[in-house]
mmCIF file of C-alpha atoms in Angstrom:
data_model
loop_
_atom_site.group_PDB
_atom_site.id
_atom_site.type_symbol
_atom_site.label_atom_id
_atom_site.label_comp_id
_atom_site.label_asym_id
_atom_site.label_seq_id
_atom_site.Cartn_x
_atom_site.Cartn_y
_atom_site.Cartn_z
ATOM 1 C CA MET Z 1271 -38.529 32.850 -50.826
ATOM 2 C CA THR Z 1272 -34.525 32.425 -50.584
ATOM 3 C CA SER Z 1273 -32.904 33.299 -47.451
ATOM 4 C CA THR Z 1274 -30.444 35.610 -49.160
ATOM 5 C CA SER Z 1275 -31.927 37.855 -51.389
ATOM 6 C CA TYR Z 1276 -30.365 38.729 -55.254
ATOM 7 C CA VAL Z 1277 -29.032 41.774 -54.075
ATOM 8 C CA GLN Z 1278 -27.296 41.088 -51.162
ATOM 9 C CA GLN Z 1279 -25.609 37.937 -52.873
ATOM 10 C CA GLN Z 1280 -24.520 40.882 -55.165
ATOM 11 C CA ARG Z 1281 -22.805 42.600 -52.887
ATOM 12 C CA ILE Z 1282 -21.746 39.381 -51.277
ATOM 13 C CA THR Z 1283 -19.238 38.409 -54.879
ATOM 14 C CA ARG Z 1284 -18.276 42.022 -54.849
ATOM 15 C CA LEU Z 1285 -16.954 41.695 -51.713
ATOM 16 C CA CYS Z 1286 -15.460 38.464 -52.758
ATOM 17 C CA VAL Z 1287 -13.822 39.506 -55.845
ATOM 18 C CA ARG Z 1288 -12.813 43.353 -54.184
ATOM 19 C CA CYS Z 1289 -11.024 40.923 -51.305
ATOM 20 C CA GLY Z 1290 -8.820 38.891 -54.107
ATOM 21 C CA LEU Z 1291 -8.597 41.871 -56.707
ATOM 22 C CA LEU Z 1292 -6.254 43.156 -53.400
ATOM 23 C CA LEU Z 1293 -4.511 40.728 -52.658
ATOM 24 C CA MET Z 1294 -3.109 39.657 -56.223
ATOM 25 C CA GLN Z 1295 -2.591 43.533 -57.013
ATOM 26 C CA TYR Z 1296 -0.700 43.256 -53.594
ATOM 27 C CA GLY Z 1297 1.688 40.582 -54.239
ATOM 28 C CA ALA Z 1298 0.215 37.331 -52.822
ATOM 29 C CA GLU Z 1299 0.381 33.789 -53.974
ATOM 30 C CA SER Z 1300 -2.543 31.923 -55.607
ATOM 31 C CA ALA Z 1301 -3.145 29.908 -53.110
ATOM 32 C CA VAL Z 1302 -3.629 32.393 -50.238
ATOM 33 C CA VAL Z 1303 -5.999 34.682 -52.710
ATOM 34 C CA VAL Z 1304 -8.506 31.423 -53.674
ATOM 35 C CA ASP Z 1305 -8.785 30.475 -50.358
ATOM 36 C CA LEU Z 1306 -9.085 33.825 -48.822
ATOM 37 C CA SER Z 1307 -11.380 34.895 -51.599
ATOM 38 C CA LYS Z 1308 -13.996 31.586 -50.403
ATOM 39 C CA ARG Z 1309 -12.974 31.833 -46.536
ATOM 40 C CA LEU Z 1310 -14.762 35.410 -47.439
ATOM 41 C CA GLY Z 1311 -17.741 33.878 -49.318
ATOM 42 C CA LEU Z 1312 -18.853 30.890 -46.705
ATOM 43 C CA ALA Z 1313 -18.689 32.945 -43.973
ATOM 44 C CA LEU Z 1314 -21.443 36.113 -45.366
ATOM 45 C CA GLY Z 1315 -23.304 32.961 -46.225
ATOM 46 C CA MET Z 1316 -22.626 31.276 -49.355
ATOM 47 C CA ASN Z 1317 -23.160 27.687 -49.524
ATOM 48 C CA SER Z 1318 -20.221 27.983 -52.484
ATOM 49 C CA VAL Z 1319 -17.022 29.941 -53.943
ATOM 50 C CA GLU Z 1320 -15.099 29.109 -56.825
ATOM 51 C CA CYS Z 1321 -12.681 31.222 -58.126
ATOM 52 C CA SER Z 1322 -10.739 30.916 -61.294
ATOM 53 C CA LEU Z 1323 -6.944 32.961 -61.738
ATOM 54 C CA ASN Z 1324 -5.458 34.733 -64.586
ATOM 55 C CA PHE Z 1325 -2.218 36.534 -64.442
ATOM 56 C CA ASN Z 1326 -4.428 39.672 -65.083
ATOM 57 C CA ALA Z 1327 -7.847 38.526 -64.482
ATOM 58 C CA LEU Z 1328 -9.481 37.698 -61.822
ATOM 59 C CA THR Z 1329 -13.097 35.679 -61.858
ATOM 60 C CA LEU Z 1330 -15.127 34.650 -59.009
ATOM 61 C CA THR Z 1331 -18.793 32.815 -58.929
ATOM 62 C CA THR Z 1332 -20.699 32.677 -55.730
ATOM 63 C CA ILE Z 1333 -23.917 29.829 -55.441
ATOM 64 C CA CYS Z 1334 -26.509 30.687 -53.043
ATOM 65 C CA ASP Z 1335 -30.091 28.248 -52.965
ATOM 66 C CA GLU Z 1336 -29.143 26.938 -56.385
ATOM 67 C CA ARG Z 1337 -28.634 30.890 -57.411
ATOM 68 C CA CYS Z 1338 -25.120 31.487 -59.172
ATOM 69 C CA ILE Z 1339 -23.618 34.878 -59.745
ATOM 70 C CA THR Z 1340 -20.443 35.124 -62.030
ATOM 71 C CA THR Z 1341 -18.094 38.111 -62.230
ATOM 72 C CA THR Z 1342 -14.537 38.564 -63.585
ATOM 73 C CA ARG Z 1343 -12.109 41.584 -62.902
ATOM 74 C CA ASP Z 1344 -9.507 42.620 -64.117
ATOM 75 C CA THR Z 1345 -6.050 43.518 -62.150
ATOM 76 C CA ILE Z 1346 -3.425 45.485 -62.295
ATOM 77 C CA ASN Z 1347 -0.092 44.506 -60.479
ATOM 78 C CA GLN Z 1348 1.168 46.950 -57.811
ATOM 79 C CA SER Z 1349 3.865 46.741 -55.275
ATOM 80 C CA ILE Z 1350 4.358 44.372 -52.708
ATOM 81 C CA ASN Z 1351 2.288 45.769 -49.068
ATOM 82 C CA VAL Z 1352 2.735 42.675 -46.874
ATOM 83 C CA ASN Z 1353 0.536 44.715 -44.290
ATOM 84 C CA LEU Z 1354 -1.987 45.032 -46.766
ATOM 85 C CA LEU Z 1355 -2.236 41.154 -47.001
ATOM 86 C CA VAL Z 1356 -1.812 40.399 -43.213
ATOM 87 C CA GLN Z 1357 -5.036 43.394 -42.394
ATOM 88 C CA ILE Z 1358 -7.011 41.832 -45.818
ATOM 89 C CA GLN Z 1359 -6.093 37.835 -43.475
ATOM 90 C CA GLN Z 1360 -7.114 39.634 -40.422
ATOM 91 C CA ILE Z 1361 -10.522 40.460 -41.498
ATOM 92 C CA VAL Z 1362 -10.963 37.604 -42.840
ATOM 93 C CA ASN Z 1363 -11.199 36.153 -40.290
ATOM 94 C CA LYS Z 1364 -12.642 38.104 -37.912
ATOM 95 C CA THR Z 1365 -15.826 37.335 -40.283
ATOM 96 C CA GLU Z 1366 -15.866 33.985 -39.680
ATOM 97 C CA ALA Z 1367 -14.875 34.544 -35.508
ATOM 98 C CA THR Z 1368 -18.213 36.528 -35.797
ATOM 99 C CA THR Z 1369 -21.531 35.194 -35.171
ATOM 100 C CA ASP Z 1370 -24.256 37.347 -35.120
ATOM 101 C CA LYS Z 1371 -25.065 37.388 -38.973
ATOM 102 C CA GLU Z 1372 -26.800 40.297 -39.345
ATOM 103 C CA GLU Z 1373 -25.152 43.477 -41.184
ATOM 104 C CA LEU Z 1374 -22.012 41.051 -41.670
ATOM 105 C CA THR Z 1375 -21.431 42.152 -45.284
ATOM 106 C CA ALA Z 1376 -21.704 45.973 -44.154
ATOM 107 C CA LEU Z 1377 -18.876 45.834 -41.707
ATOM 108 C CA THR Z 1378 -16.192 43.388 -43.726
ATOM 109 C CA THR Z 1379 -17.704 46.292 -46.274
ATOM 110 C CA ARG Z 1380 -16.856 48.908 -43.850
ATOM 111 C CA ALA Z 1381 -13.678 47.175 -43.091
ATOM 112 C CA PHE Z 1382 -12.065 46.770 -46.356
ATOM 113 C CA ASP Z 1383 -12.858 50.867 -46.974
ATOM 114 C CA GLU Z 1384 -10.805 51.388 -44.142
ATOM 115 C CA LEU Z 1385 -7.607 49.533 -45.068
ATOM 116 C CA ASP Z 1386 -4.475 51.187 -43.779
ATOM 117 C CA ARG Z 1387 -2.995 51.903 -47.387
ATOM 118 C CA ALA Z 1388 -0.095 54.053 -45.535
ATOM 119 C CA ILE Z 1389 3.090 52.836 -47.551
ATOM 120 C CA TYR Z 1390 6.701 54.723 -46.625
ATOM 121 C CA PRO Z 1391 7.849 57.774 -47.973
ATOM 122 C CA PRO Z 1392 9.657 58.047 -51.029
ATOM 123 C CA TRP Z 1393 13.149 59.638 -49.928
ATOM 124 C CA LEU Z 1394 13.269 56.727 -46.437
ATOM 125 C CA VAL Z 1395 12.610 54.131 -49.426
ATOM 126 C CA SER Z 1396 15.366 54.958 -51.346
ATOM 127 C CA ILE Z 1397 18.047 55.159 -48.138
ATOM 128 C CA PHE Z 1398 17.515 51.867 -46.903
ATOM 129 C CA VAL Z 1399 17.273 50.487 -50.685
ATOM 130 C CA GLY Z 1400 20.843 52.662 -50.996
ATOM 131 C CA ALA Z 1401 22.614 51.125 -47.510
ATOM 132 C CA SER Z 1402 21.053 47.533 -48.549
ATOM 133 C CA CYS Z 1403 22.970 47.905 -51.853
ATOM 134 C CA ALA Z 1404 25.853 49.658 -50.208
ATOM 135 C CA ALA Z 1405 25.911 46.811 -47.956
ATOM 136 C CA PHE Z 1406 25.602 44.395 -50.642
ATOM 137 C CA ALA Z 1407 28.733 45.395 -51.541
ATOM 138 C CA TYR Z 1408 31.093 46.433 -48.375
ATOM 139 C CA LEU Z 1409 30.403 42.204 -47.558
ATOM 140 C CA ASN Z 1410 31.876 41.801 -50.968
ATOM 141 C CA GLY Z 1411 35.408 43.099 -50.184
ATOM 142 C CA GLY Z 1412 34.395 46.494 -51.332
ATOM 143 C CA SER Z 1413 36.179 49.837 -50.067
ATOM 144 C CA TRP Z 1414 34.350 53.011 -48.316
ATOM 145 C CA SER Z 1415 34.815 54.488 -50.913
ATOM 146 C CA ILE Z 1416 33.286 51.890 -52.719
ATOM 147 C CA THR Z 1417 30.592 51.591 -50.273
ATOM 148 C CA ALA Z 1418 28.904 55.408 -50.653
ATOM 149 C CA VAL Z 1419 29.210 55.592 -54.666
ATOM 150 C CA THR Z 1420 27.121 52.189 -54.128
ATOM 151 C CA PHE Z 1421 25.095 53.555 -51.582
ATOM 152 C CA THR Z 1422 24.347 56.625 -53.998
ATOM 153 C CA ALA Z 1423 23.810 54.687 -57.271
ATOM 154 C CA GLY Z 1424 20.984 52.656 -55.624
ATOM 155 C CA MET Z 1425 19.521 55.347 -53.492
ATOM 156 C CA VAL Z 1426 19.446 57.422 -56.706
ATOM 157 C CA ALA Z 1427 18.344 54.221 -59.101
ATOM 158 C CA MET Z 1428 15.093 53.569 -56.462
ATOM 159 C CA LEU Z 1429 13.774 57.642 -56.352
ATOM 160 C CA THR Z 1430 13.875 57.418 -60.205
ATOM 161 C CA ARG Z 1431 11.774 53.248 -60.399
ATOM 162 C CA ILE Z 1432 9.439 54.900 -57.681
ATOM 163 C CA TYR Z 1433 8.968 58.104 -59.755
ATOM 164 C CA LEU Z 1434 8.906 56.068 -62.965
ATOM 165 C CA SER Z 1435 5.923 53.823 -61.030
ATOM 166 C CA LYS Z 1436 4.159 56.433 -59.923
ATOM 167 C CA HIS Z 1437 3.706 58.134 -63.878
ATOM 168 C CA HIS Z 1438 2.424 54.964 -64.669
ATOM 169 C CA PHE Z 1439 5.338 54.229 -67.223
ATOM 170 C CA ASN Z 1440 5.815 50.595 -68.516
ATOM 171 C CA PRO Z 1441 7.322 48.318 -66.183
ATOM 172 C CA PHE Z 1442 10.095 47.293 -68.525
ATOM 173 C CA ILE Z 1443 10.521 50.455 -69.336
ATOM 174 C CA ALA Z 1444 10.804 51.385 -65.372
ATOM 175 C CA VAL Z 1445 13.169 48.663 -65.172
ATOM 176 C CA ILE Z 1446 15.833 49.382 -67.951
ATOM 177 C CA ALA Z 1447 15.795 53.074 -66.783
ATOM 178 C CA THR Z 1448 16.800 52.222 -63.666
ATOM 179 C CA ALA Z 1449 19.212 49.584 -64.973
ATOM 180 C CA PHE Z 1450 20.947 52.492 -66.362
ATOM 181 C CA ILE Z 1451 20.752 54.870 -64.189
ATOM 182 C CA ALA Z 1452 22.167 52.965 -61.442
ATOM 183 C CA SER Z 1453 25.198 51.348 -63.603
ATOM 184 C CA VAL Z 1454 26.190 55.012 -64.631
ATOM 185 C CA ILE Z 1455 26.945 55.799 -61.317
ATOM 186 C CA GLY Z 1456 28.349 52.858 -60.020
ATOM 187 C CA GLY Z 1457 30.277 52.872 -63.648
ATOM 188 C CA THR Z 1458 31.968 55.858 -62.381
ATOM 189 C CA THR Z 1459 34.315 54.431 -59.977
ATOM 190 C CA TYR Z 1460 36.614 52.833 -63.192
ATOM 191 C CA TYR Z 1461 36.512 56.810 -64.635
ATOM 192 C CA PHE Z 1462 38.216 57.970 -61.223
ATOM 193 C CA ASP Z 1463 39.625 55.886 -60.711
ATOM 194 C CA ILE Z 1464 37.551 55.272 -56.837
ATOM 195 C CA GLY Z 1465 38.100 52.390 -54.376
ATOM 196 C CA ASN Z 1466 39.575 48.668 -54.634
ATOM 197 C CA ASN Z 1467 37.434 47.169 -57.111
ATOM 198 C CA ALA Z 1468 34.907 49.281 -59.323
ATOM 199 C CA ASP Z 1469 32.799 45.621 -60.658
ATOM 200 C CA ILE Z 1470 31.989 45.325 -57.255
ATOM 201 C CA ALA Z 1471 30.077 49.038 -57.620
ATOM 202 C CA VAL Z 1472 28.782 48.306 -60.542
ATOM 203 C CA ALA Z 1473 27.282 44.744 -60.064
ATOM 204 C CA SER Z 1474 25.639 45.550 -56.225
ATOM 205 C CA SER Z 1475 24.524 49.211 -57.767
ATOM 206 C CA VAL Z 1476 21.517 47.120 -59.719
ATOM 207 C CA LEU Z 1477 20.382 44.421 -56.491
ATOM 208 C CA LEU Z 1478 17.420 46.074 -56.308
ATOM 209 C CA LEU Z 1479 16.159 45.342 -59.225
ATOM 210 C CA ILE Z 1480 16.111 41.047 -58.468
ATOM 211 C CA PRO Z 1481 12.622 40.213 -58.881
ATOM 212 C CA SER Z 1482 13.011 38.088 -55.944
ATOM 213 C CA PHE Z 1483 9.277 38.292 -54.416
ATOM 214 C CA PRO Z 1484 7.648 37.866 -57.644
ATOM 215 C CA LEU Z 1485 9.848 34.572 -58.267
ATOM 216 C CA ILE Z 1486 9.204 32.790 -55.107
ATOM 217 C CA ASN Z 1487 5.759 33.544 -56.352
ATOM 218 C CA SER Z 1488 5.786 31.894 -59.248
ATOM 219 C CA PHE Z 1489 7.762 28.447 -58.317
ATOM 220 C CA SER Z 1490 4.747 28.058 -55.372
ATOM 221 C CA ASP Z 1491 2.563 28.470 -57.631
ATOM 222 C CA ILE Z 1492 3.265 25.859 -60.525
ATOM 223 C CA LEU Z 1493 4.077 23.599 -57.486
ATOM 224 C CA LYS Z 1494 0.875 24.110 -56.053
ATOM 225 C CA GLY Z 1495 -1.333 23.423 -59.405
ATOM 226 C CA TYR Z 1496 -1.409 27.025 -60.423
ATOM 227 C CA VAL Z 1497 0.091 26.510 -63.822
ATOM 228 C CA ASN Z 1498 -1.026 28.684 -65.777
ATOM 229 C CA ILE Z 1499 -0.390 32.270 -63.302
ATOM 230 C CA GLY Z 1500 2.534 30.844 -62.175
ATOM 231 C CA VAL Z 1501 4.069 30.622 -65.569
ATOM 232 C CA GLY Z 1502 2.840 34.225 -66.583
ATOM 233 C CA ARG Z 1503 3.974 35.263 -63.657
ATOM 234 C CA ALA Z 1504 7.669 33.313 -64.272
ATOM 235 C CA VAL Z 1505 7.456 34.593 -67.875
ATOM 236 C CA PHE Z 1506 7.050 38.301 -65.726
ATOM 237 C CA THR Z 1507 9.708 37.838 -64.254
ATOM 238 C CA TYR Z 1508 12.306 36.472 -66.580
ATOM 239 C CA MET Z 1509 11.422 39.962 -68.946
ATOM 240 C CA LEU Z 1510 12.173 42.103 -65.747
ATOM 241 C CA THR Z 1511 15.435 40.849 -65.334
ATOM 242 C CA LEU Z 1512 16.253 40.566 -69.246
ATOM 243 C CA SER Z 1513 14.735 44.190 -69.353
ATOM 244 C CA ALA Z 1514 17.733 45.153 -66.297
ATOM 245 C CA CYS Z 1515 19.744 43.225 -68.437
ATOM 246 C CA VAL Z 1516 19.360 45.633 -70.685
ATOM 247 C CA GLY Z 1517 19.883 48.881 -69.001
ATOM 248 C CA ILE Z 1518 23.022 47.485 -67.793
ATOM 249 C CA VAL Z 1519 24.433 46.994 -70.992
ATOM 250 C CA MET Z 1520 23.447 50.465 -72.398
ATOM 251 C CA ALA Z 1521 25.185 51.435 -69.451
ATOM 252 C CA LEU Z 1522 28.911 49.748 -70.316
ATOM 253 C CA VAL Z 1523 28.461 50.637 -74.130
ATOM 254 C CA LEU Z 1524 27.641 54.105 -73.331
ATOM 255 C CA LEU Z 1525 30.740 54.334 -70.246
ATOM 256 C CA GLN Z 1526 33.062 51.982 -73.254
ATOM 257 C CA ILE Z 1527 33.595 49.635 -70.564
ATOM 258 C CA GLN Z 1528 34.543 46.400 -71.545
ATOM 259 C CA HIS Z 1529 36.231 44.346 -68.794
ATOM 260 C CA TRP Z 1530 33.366 44.364 -66.797
ATOM 261 C CA GLY Z 1531 33.330 40.977 -64.716
ATOM 262 C CA PHE Z 1532 34.327 39.401 -61.786
#
């Protein structure tokens, strides 16, 4: 008679893979995904937990009393949510610190069900993104009029990106459309002779498309030995950058701007 039933091990396996999927979907690096998934399984009574990551999938095996259960799940990229990642880490820490193991799996499952997934409203995110683009334009010597145009371009572009993502557009198409709209609005400074340097408006309007967080994660994964997923994330990041360039070039061609650049 084993101390942990097969059904109970199945529940723990599903909970561990759920933990790993949430971490991957919301931007955690691979080392954190593997570490927290393993720690959660061990805290719930497993003898061993093995975890293997791919760019769009997670495979996890739990071992208890010489019995193995393996499951594979697909993952879908979501927007970065550090608050959610911190909550998951706190759940794992609380599970490890609990001495009473009875109903621990049910309590941990309930904690995952009650994760706070609240996000800021799109209009607020767009305002702050526009303000950050405008601040960059101002710090690079742009006049107040250039700063105002950059703010408008960044805000409208972010609203566009949020809308397209919400309606499940291909991420590369969404980036192309966002870069195009931001560049068109920023490029109006050429035609209406607004401000002291129109180049600053065009360049600053597309800063929201720089994939800094995924790029850092890809380098971190490669350096920590997760080469496959690190290379996959790096290629995805470079494709996003290329998509942004395509959108900018399309806008410049449409506006017939031949002399853009510093």
